[in-house]
Amino acid sequence: GESVGLHLPTLSVQEGDNSIINCAYSNSASDYFIWYKQESGKGPQFIIDIRSNMDKRQGQRVTVLLNKTVKHLSLQIAATQPGDSAVYFCAERNEGAQKLVFGQGTRLTINP
Amino acid sequence: DGGITQSPKYLFRKEGQNVTLSCEQNLNHDAMYWYRQDPGQGLRLIYYSQIVNDFQKGDIAEGYSVSREKKESFPLTVTSAQKNPTAFYLCASRRQGPYGYTFGSGTRLTVV
């Protein structure tokens, strides 16, 4: 079946460095992608989203890149802070579908 | 402020008991979802509902039941048939179209 997967289950970066979290998807019909951040014991929080007619979208310290040719999604976090430590999930929506397909998640650890 | 509320935050269940987890939203979202999350794992879909009085099974519906009598409410019952119910349960809602979920803060269920 269709799935959204992450290349790396864990990622450690030094505080202040930039981090990149990757995500592969397999459904070329997906028209919407979203990144969530989940801190321990809490529900996932929206970070940033992107529609399939875009290649890049920027938020505050975060950028999402979409490469439809290779079905790849990435989340870039600039100047990481201790508060960025969390699990990050990507998700896709197949056009017309009523639910999102989630990736497994990447645990990001920021080292002081 | 609009949002989605799950209660209780912590719930303990004895063997053989049914328990009901509450999920309420005031976002006027049509769709609502229940996910289960085990430690260090991703999100697995239990049930979802697109409209009142209608719902569909997700990937792991066995041992669970839901109702959708009101647009705002989507309670989940964990029945005694669910043999391994200890987990973190997340409720989410979404409006129609290419949009993401809004998640609740979760309920941690423990069997004692």
XYZ file of N, CA and C in Angstrom:
672
model
N 0.816 -1.199 0.000
C 0.000 0.000 0.000
C 0.851 1.250 0.000
N 0.189 2.362 -0.071
C 0.941 3.602 -0.087
C 1.486 3.868 1.303
N 2.592 4.519 1.387
C 3.151 4.810 2.702
C 4.018 6.053 2.612
N 4.195 6.662 3.739
C 5.130 7.772 3.852
C 6.214 7.331 4.796
N 7.423 7.365 4.400
C 8.485 6.862 5.252
C 9.552 7.891 5.489
N 10.315 7.714 6.526
C 11.404 8.600 6.882
C 12.711 7.857 6.729
N 13.735 8.564 6.252
C 15.003 7.914 6.018
C 15.709 7.580 7.318
N 15.625 8.448 8.332
C 16.383 8.263 9.557
C 15.444 8.292 10.740
N 15.512 7.302 11.615
C 14.665 7.331 12.799
C 15.146 8.300 13.865
N 16.464 8.583 13.957
C 17.001 9.517 14.941
C 17.984 10.465 14.276
N 18.055 11.653 14.834
C 18.960 12.665 14.329
C 19.421 13.520 15.495
N 20.732 13.681 15.622
C 21.287 14.549 16.658
C 22.062 15.673 16.011
N 21.825 16.895 16.484
C 22.541 18.065 15.964
C 22.957 18.943 17.126
N 23.966 19.739 16.894
C 24.431 20.687 17.896
C 23.522 21.907 17.907
N 23.313 22.421 19.086
C 22.517 23.642 19.223
C 23.113 24.735 18.340
N 22.249 25.399 17.610
C 22.684 26.462 16.719
C 22.906 26.015 15.285
N 23.102 24.703 15.102
C 23.269 24.189 13.744
C 21.913 24.084 13.058
N 21.967 23.874 11.751
C 20.750 23.611 11.002
C 20.502 22.104 10.951
N 19.244 21.710 10.895
C 18.912 20.291 10.787
C 18.009 20.066 9.587
N 18.140 18.893 9.018
C 17.287 18.517 7.888
C 16.697 17.143 8.171
N 15.390 17.071 8.134
C 14.682 15.804 8.333
C 14.037 15.435 7.007
N 14.248 14.206 6.593
C 13.800 13.768 5.278
C 12.610 12.827 5.357
N 11.876 12.778 4.266
C 10.677 11.952 4.194
C 10.469 11.532 2.741
N 10.215 10.241 2.529
C 9.920 9.753 1.193
C 8.445 9.373 1.118
N 7.821 9.647 0.006
C 6.443 9.221 -0.161
C 6.326 8.484 -1.483
N 5.288 7.668 -1.602
C 5.198 6.813 -2.779
C 3.982 7.094 -3.651
N 3.059 7.936 -3.192
C 1.836 8.161 -3.957
C 1.934 9.461 -4.750
N 2.086 9.337 -6.026
C 2.224 10.521 -6.874
C 0.940 11.349 -6.928
N -0.162 10.769 -6.456
C -1.433 11.500 -6.447
C -1.606 12.363 -5.201
N -0.666 12.309 -4.292
C -0.780 13.135 -3.082
C -0.691 14.610 -3.440
N -1.598 15.393 -2.869
C -1.663 16.809 -3.233
C -1.368 17.747 -2.071
N -1.071 17.181 -0.927
C -0.886 18.029 0.255
C 0.022 17.292 1.223
N 0.959 18.030 1.804
C 1.938 17.448 2.727
C 2.056 18.349 3.953
N 2.339 17.705 5.074
C 2.362 18.476 6.318
C 3.406 17.890 7.249
N 4.025 18.748 8.030
C 4.967 18.330 9.061
C 4.380 18.654 10.423
N 4.531 17.671 11.347
C 4.107 17.840 12.720
C 5.294 17.654 13.649
N 5.215 18.335 14.792
C 6.200 18.188 15.855
C 5.483 17.629 17.067
N 6.029 16.572 17.653
C 5.420 16.001 18.844
C 6.433 15.948 19.976
N 6.162 16.701 21.017
C 6.969 16.654 22.224
C 6.461 15.531 23.117
N 7.306 15.087 23.997
C 7.001 13.925 24.834
C 5.710 14.125 25.623
N 4.783 13.171 25.499
C 3.551 13.210 26.264
C 2.512 14.186 25.751
N 2.743 14.760 24.568
C 1.806 15.741 24.027
C 1.298 15.302 22.661
N 0.265 15.962 22.203
C -0.234 15.692 20.870
C 0.615 16.387 19.823
N 0.643 15.866 18.600
C 1.397 16.510 17.524
C 0.892 17.923 17.242
N 1.842 18.785 16.944
C 1.500 20.172 16.620
C 1.908 20.467 15.185
N 1.069 21.209 14.495
C 1.359 21.631 13.127
C 2.611 22.503 13.087
N 3.489 22.219 12.126
C 4.658 23.074 11.914
C 4.491 23.861 10.619
N 4.345 23.127 9.535
C 4.272 23.773 8.236
C 3.678 22.785 7.236
N 3.037 23.310 6.214
C 2.464 22.451 5.187
C 2.844 22.975 3.806
N 2.598 22.160 2.811
C 2.887 22.564 1.440
C 1.968 21.803 0.495
N 1.489 22.493 -0.515
C 0.641 21.846 -1.502
C 1.494 21.395 -2.675
N 0.957 20.479 -3.436
C 1.756 19.839 -4.475
C 2.110 20.772 -5.624
N 1.480 21.928 -5.685
C 1.815 22.873 -6.760
C 2.952 23.813 -6.366
N 3.576 23.530 -5.223
C 4.689 24.333 -4.746
C 5.915 23.441 -4.557
N 7.106 24.074 -4.590
C 8.359 23.350 -4.360
C 8.965 23.678 -3.004
N 8.597 24.843 -2.494
C 9.246 25.324 -1.271
C 8.289 26.233 -0.532
N 8.360 26.136 0.777
C 7.562 27.043 1.596
C 8.350 27.311 2.872
N 8.342 28.580 3.276
C 9.127 28.957 4.451
C 8.228 29.451 5.557
N 8.649 29.101 6.782
C 7.984 29.641 7.951
C 9.033 30.281 8.838
N 8.721 30.395 10.084
C 9.687 30.960 11.005
C 10.716 29.896 11.370
N 11.908 30.024 10.927
C 13.046 29.114 11.118
C 12.852 27.753 10.451
N 11.750 27.514 9.809
C 11.520 26.232 9.137
C 11.242 26.439 7.658
N 11.708 25.473 6.888
C 11.464 25.461 5.451
C 11.102 24.043 5.041
N 10.078 23.902 4.237
C 9.730 22.597 3.693
C 10.020 22.619 2.198
N 10.670 21.577 1.733
C 10.995 21.417 0.324
C 10.298 20.174 -0.204
N 9.713 20.316 -1.370
C 9.002 19.204 -1.997
C 9.615 18.933 -3.362
N 10.084 17.724 -3.561
C 10.620 17.306 -4.851
C 9.722 16.201 -5.398
N 8.831 16.584 -6.284
C 7.851 15.629 -6.782
C 8.470 14.621 -7.743
N 9.579 14.988 -8.348
C 10.232 14.086 -9.300
C 10.702 12.805 -8.613
N 11.260 12.969 -7.419
C 11.756 11.803 -6.679
C 10.885 11.493 -5.472
N 9.749 12.139 -5.365
C 8.802 11.928 -4.267
C 9.486 12.057 -2.915
N 10.034 13.231 -2.683
C 10.808 13.465 -1.472
C 10.371 14.780 -0.835
N 10.285 14.734 0.476
C 9.879 15.889 1.273
C 10.923 16.098 2.358
N 11.272 17.326 2.627
C 12.221 17.562 3.711
C 11.794 18.755 4.541
N 12.218 18.725 5.792
C 11.977 19.820 6.727
C 13.327 20.332 7.193
N 13.562 21.594 6.964
C 14.796 22.209 7.410
C 14.485 23.124 8.580
N 15.255 22.962 9.655
C 15.116 23.815 10.830
C 16.420 24.578 10.986
N 16.310 25.883 10.960
C 17.505 26.724 11.053
C 17.817 27.055 12.503
N 19.125 27.154 12.795
C 19.588 27.602 14.117
C 18.837 26.883 15.227
N 19.014 25.580 15.289
C 18.236 24.760 16.217
C 18.434 25.187 17.664
N 17.360 25.017 18.416
C 17.323 25.382 19.831
C 16.928 24.140 20.640
N 17.208 24.130 21.930
C 16.831 22.966 22.753
C 15.353 22.615 22.639
N 14.513 23.610 22.463
C 13.072 23.377 22.337
C 12.666 22.681 21.056
N 13.605 22.536 20.143
C 13.307 21.823 18.896
C 13.409 20.311 19.083
N 13.931 19.862 20.192
C 14.018 18.423 20.460
C 12.612 17.846 20.538
N 12.337 16.884 19.681
C 10.996 16.308 19.590
C 11.018 15.218 18.528
N 9.871 14.595 18.337
C 9.694 13.681 17.209
C 8.961 14.439 16.116
N 9.437 14.308 14.914
C 8.851 15.007 13.779
C 8.240 13.984 12.823
N 6.973 14.225 12.473
C 6.254 13.349 11.556
C 5.947 14.106 10.274
N 6.121 13.417 9.157
C 5.579 13.939 7.919
C 4.272 13.202 7.632
N 3.423 13.810 6.852
C 2.160 13.179 6.474
C 1.768 13.664 5.089
N 1.056 12.822 4.375
C 0.589 13.185 3.048
C -0.903 12.935 2.956
N -1.532 13.662 2.075
C -2.941 13.457 1.793
C -3.067 13.096 0.323
N -3.645 11.952 0.077
C -3.917 11.564 -1.298
C -5.107 12.369 -1.793
N -5.034 12.853 -2.984
C -6.091 13.709 -3.507
C -7.439 13.013 -3.387
N -8.365 13.675 -2.744
C -9.699 13.125 -2.579
C -9.860 12.234 -1.364
N -8.754 11.855 -0.737
C -8.831 10.978 0.423
C -9.271 11.764 1.651
N -9.791 11.050 2.609
C -10.327 11.670 3.812
C -9.391 11.592 4.995
N -8.239 10.956 4.825
C -7.329 10.848 5.952
C -5.898 11.008 5.479
N -5.054 11.374 6.440
C -3.642 11.538 6.149
C -2.912 10.203 6.328
N -1.817 10.071 5.617
C -0.918 8.924 5.796
C 0.329 9.453 6.475
N 0.670 8.891 7.623
C 1.792 9.394 8.412
C 3.037 8.552 8.202
N 4.180 9.219 8.286
C 5.441 8.521 8.345
C 5.689 8.040 9.765
N 6.778 7.278 9.935
C 7.075 6.692 11.246
C 7.546 7.726 12.245
N 8.159 8.778 11.804
C 8.671 9.796 12.719
C 10.176 9.762 12.840
N 10.773 10.912 13.056
C 12.207 11.054 13.331
C 12.380 11.769 14.652
N 13.181 11.189 15.536
C 13.449 11.839 16.811
C 14.652 12.748 16.645
N 14.431 14.023 16.851
C 15.494 15.023 16.744
C 15.966 15.397 18.143
N 17.263 15.284 18.364
C 17.861 15.648 19.650
C 18.835 16.790 19.419
N 18.683 17.841 20.205
C 19.580 18.993 20.103
C 20.588 18.903 21.246
N 21.847 18.819 20.907
C 22.916 18.720 21.904
C 23.440 20.109 22.264
N 23.621 20.370 23.549
C 24.089 21.702 23.969
C 25.551 21.946 23.604
N -11.196 30.387 22.467
C -10.378 29.870 21.378
C -10.895 28.512 20.945
N -10.880 28.253 19.631
C -11.281 26.963 19.131
C -10.202 25.944 19.372
N -10.636 24.685 19.575
C -9.660 23.645 19.812
C -10.311 22.301 19.941
N -9.495 21.333 20.287
C -9.955 19.964 20.454
C -9.493 19.481 21.821
N -10.416 18.960 22.594
C -10.149 18.616 23.987
C -10.334 17.130 24.215
N -9.314 16.515 24.784
C -9.404 15.109 25.166
C -9.407 15.007 26.685
N -10.221 14.073 27.166
C -10.229 13.831 28.605
C -10.565 12.369 28.868
N -10.053 11.838 29.986
C -9.086 12.475 30.876
C -7.674 12.422 30.278
N -6.749 13.063 30.941
C -5.365 13.021 30.476
C -4.730 11.666 30.781
N -5.070 11.114 31.950
C -4.593 9.796 32.352
C -5.803 8.939 32.729
N -5.749 7.681 32.364
C -6.855 6.775 32.643
C -6.287 5.397 32.955
N -6.841 4.797 34.013
C -6.395 3.473 34.403
C -7.561 2.507 34.264
N -7.279 1.361 33.708
C -8.326 0.375 33.456
C -7.956 -0.947 34.079
N -8.922 -1.558 34.702
C -8.706 -2.888 35.233
C -8.974 -3.905 34.141
N -8.420 -5.054 34.301
C -8.651 -6.133 33.347
C -10.152 -6.400 33.216
N -10.634 -6.522 31.977
C -12.037 -6.853 31.755
C -12.985 -5.671 31.734
N -12.486 -4.490 31.979
C -13.330 -3.296 31.988
C -13.369 -2.630 30.631
N -14.516 -2.009 30.342
C -14.600 -1.092 29.212
C -14.341 0.321 29.737
N -13.646 1.120 28.961
C -13.457 2.523 29.328
C -13.709 3.383 28.101
N -14.173 4.609 28.357
C -14.484 5.524 27.255
C -13.629 6.772 27.355
N -12.989 7.107 26.243
C -12.163 8.299 26.137
C -12.970 9.371 25.423
N -12.922 10.566 25.964
C -13.707 11.658 25.413
C -12.887 12.500 24.449
N -13.540 12.969 23.390
C -12.931 13.898 22.443
C -14.003 14.888 21.986
N -13.748 16.169 22.224
C -14.685 17.225 21.858
C -13.937 18.305 21.082
N -14.571 18.801 20.003
C -13.956 19.890 19.253
C -14.989 20.980 18.973
N -14.512 22.220 18.993
C -15.383 23.356 18.680
C -14.850 24.117 17.479
N -14.230 23.383 16.579
C -13.640 23.963 15.371
C -14.588 23.889 14.181
N -15.730 23.279 14.394
C -16.697 23.060 13.321
C -16.128 22.176 12.207
N -15.220 21.293 12.598
C -14.657 20.365 11.625
C -15.609 19.193 11.398
N -15.680 18.758 10.155
C -16.561 17.635 9.843
C -15.957 16.290 10.237
N -14.670 16.125 10.004
C -14.041 14.824 10.189
C -13.325 14.732 11.528
N -13.399 13.554 12.120
C -12.701 13.300 13.370
C -12.052 11.924 13.309
N -10.954 11.787 14.071
C -10.119 10.587 13.961
C -9.645 10.161 15.342
N -9.392 8.867 15.497
C -8.725 8.335 16.683
C -7.491 7.555 16.253
N -6.364 7.878 16.917
C -5.108 7.183 16.674
C -4.587 6.591 17.975
N -3.857 5.533 17.809
C -3.149 4.930 18.931
C -1.653 5.092 18.691
N -0.928 5.388 19.768
C 0.525 5.534 19.669
C 1.172 4.743 20.799
N 1.990 3.786 20.443
C 2.754 3.028 21.421
C 4.129 3.677 21.593
N 4.801 3.436 22.716
C 6.082 4.118 23.002
C 7.072 3.978 21.859
N 7.619 5.098 21.439
C 8.617 5.100 20.381
C 8.092 4.731 19.016
N 6.790 4.735 18.863
C 6.183 4.316 17.600
C 5.433 5.465 16.927
N 4.971 5.176 15.733
C 4.185 6.153 15.002
C 2.718 6.088 15.367
N 1.889 6.665 14.506
C 0.450 6.763 14.736
C -0.277 5.686 13.941
N -1.169 4.981 14.613
C -1.969 3.973 13.929
C -3.450 4.344 14.050
N -4.141 4.314 12.941
C -5.524 4.768 12.873
C -6.478 3.702 13.398
N -7.337 4.091 14.336
C -8.302 3.167 14.923
C -9.655 3.292 14.216
N -10.231 4.477 14.253
C -11.511 4.768 13.616
C -11.488 6.211 13.128
N -12.347 6.493 12.149
C -12.545 7.864 11.748
C -13.979 8.071 11.294
N -14.365 9.335 11.297
C -15.739 9.686 10.967
C -15.734 10.951 10.122
N -16.456 10.921 9.026
C -16.538 12.091 8.142
C -17.748 12.952 8.424
N -18.819 12.321 8.879
C -20.049 13.051 9.175
C -20.730 12.403 10.375
N -21.700 13.119 10.910
C -22.456 12.601 12.048
C -23.146 11.296 11.664
N -23.164 10.390 12.624
C -23.826 9.085 12.486
C -23.177 8.182 11.440
N -21.940 8.455 11.109
C -21.216 7.590 10.174
C -19.759 7.520 10.597
N -19.170 6.321 10.543
C -17.764 6.170 10.873
C -17.228 4.931 10.174
N -15.902 4.900 10.020
C -15.244 3.804 9.320
C -14.115 3.245 10.169
N -13.860 1.960 10.023
C -12.740 1.336 10.705
C -11.423 1.784 10.084
N -10.444 1.932 10.953
C -9.099 2.196 10.495
C -8.305 0.901 10.431
N -7.019 1.004 10.679
C -6.138 -0.158 10.539
C -6.171 -1.114 11.731
N -6.573 -0.595 12.905
C -6.521 -1.430 14.109
C -7.804 -1.279 14.925
N -8.959 -1.474 14.320
C -10.245 -1.224 14.967
C -10.662 -2.315 15.960
N -10.090 -3.484 15.876
C -10.532 -4.588 16.733
C -10.354 -4.254 18.213
N -11.438 -4.446 18.984
C -11.389 -4.165 20.411
C -11.761 -2.740 20.771
N -12.126 -1.963 19.778
C -12.527 -0.568 19.989
C -13.907 -0.326 19.387
N -14.606 0.676 19.914
C -15.854 1.109 19.301
C -15.975 2.618 19.434
N -16.740 3.220 18.538
C -16.926 4.668 18.540
C -18.385 4.998 18.251
N -18.728 6.253 18.470
C -20.031 6.781 18.078
C -19.824 8.208 17.610
N -20.734 8.699 16.797
C -20.666 10.092 16.341
C -22.095 10.624 16.269
N -22.627 10.902 17.440
C -23.997 11.396 17.534
C -24.067 12.903 17.341
N -22.974 13.580 17.609
C -22.900 15.028 17.434
C -21.642 15.368 16.656
N -21.694 16.452 15.938
C -20.539 16.863 15.136
C -19.337 17.134 16.029
N -19.586 17.644 17.224
C -18.510 18.073 18.094
C -17.840 16.944 18.855
N -18.467 15.774 18.914
C -18.016 14.742 19.827
C -17.757 13.411 19.133
N -16.689 12.746 19.520
C -16.327 11.467 18.902
C -15.677 10.588 19.976
N -16.461 10.045 20.897
C -15.884 9.238 21.979
C -15.406 7.866 21.501
N -14.364 7.395 22.124
C -13.779 6.085 21.817
C -13.917 5.178 23.035
N -14.491 4.008 22.847
C -14.574 3.022 23.913
C -13.564 1.916 23.663
N -12.746 1.692 24.673
C -11.784 0.595 24.620
C -12.436 -0.572 25.349
N -12.770 -1.609 24.641
C -13.508 -2.712 25.243
C -12.559 -3.751 25.839
N -13.143 -4.674 26.567
C -12.356 -5.744 27.182
C -11.770 -6.672 26.118
N -12.281 -6.583 24.907
C -11.752 -7.409 23.823
C -10.401 -6.921 23.326
N -10.036 -5.694 23.701
C -8.724 -5.158 23.321
C -7.715 -5.696 24.326
N -6.871 -6.606 23.883
C -6.002 -7.340 24.809
C -4.786 -6.552 25.271
N -4.403 -5.555 24.550
C -3.218 -4.773 24.917
C -3.536 -3.284 24.783
N -4.377 -2.752 25.655
C -4.857 -1.387 25.467
C -3.927 -0.301 25.988
N -2.895 -0.657 26.719
C -2.004 0.362 27.262
C -1.318 1.092 26.127
N -1.582 2.398 26.027
C -1.043 3.195 24.928
C -1.443 4.652 25.151
N -0.946 5.494 24.257
C -1.297 6.910 24.218
C -2.294 7.076 23.081
N -3.476 7.637 23.396
C -4.531 7.760 22.402
C -4.687 9.226 22.001
N -4.711 9.452 20.716
C -4.811 10.801 20.170
C -6.065 10.945 19.324
N -6.774 12.013 19.569
C -7.938 12.363 18.771
C -7.563 13.547 17.882
N -8.116 13.597 16.707
C -7.831 14.690 15.783
C -9.090 15.044 15.014
N -9.110 16.254 14.485
C -10.206 16.664 13.623
C -9.633 17.388 12.419
N -10.446 17.482 11.379
C -9.979 18.108 10.137
C -11.172 18.643 9.372
N -10.974 19.764 8.695
C -12.043 20.252 7.827
C -11.851 19.660 6.439
N -12.878 19.682 5.653
C -12.853 19.072 4.329
C -11.862 19.791 3.436
N -11.247 19.041 2.573
C -10.312 19.610 1.617
C -8.875 19.306 2.007
N -7.923 19.915 1.282
C -6.497 19.640 1.530
C -5.980 20.383 2.754
N -6.332 19.871 3.892
C -5.903 20.455 5.149
C -5.428 19.358 6.082
N -4.660 19.761 7.075
C -4.152 18.796 8.028
C -5.074 18.618 9.214
N -4.596 17.816 10.143
C -5.336 17.567 11.372
C -4.992 18.602 12.440
N -5.968 18.818 13.322
C -5.700 19.447 14.600
C -5.812 18.339 15.632
N -4.774 18.157 16.414
C -4.744 17.080 17.395
C -5.117 17.574 18.780
N -5.675 16.649 19.569
C -5.853 16.897 20.982
C -4.552 16.615 21.719
N -4.583 16.772 23.025
C -3.376 16.605 23.828
C -3.151 15.168 24.267
N -4.106 14.282 23.958
C -3.906 12.855 24.201
C -4.413 12.365 25.541
N -4.712 11.078 25.583
C -5.065 10.364 26.812
C -4.142 9.168 26.938
N -3.492 9.070 28.088
C -2.626 7.914 28.325
C -3.418 6.882 29.118
N -3.651 5.736 28.511
C -4.416 4.657 29.126
C -3.458 3.575 29.600
N -3.658 3.168 30.853
C -2.822 2.112 31.440
C -3.705 1.037 32.039
N -3.387 -0.208 31.754
C -4.101 -1.330 32.354
C -3.405 -1.710 33.657
N -4.209 -1.813 34.714
C -3.628 -2.142 36.032
C -4.155 -3.490 36.497
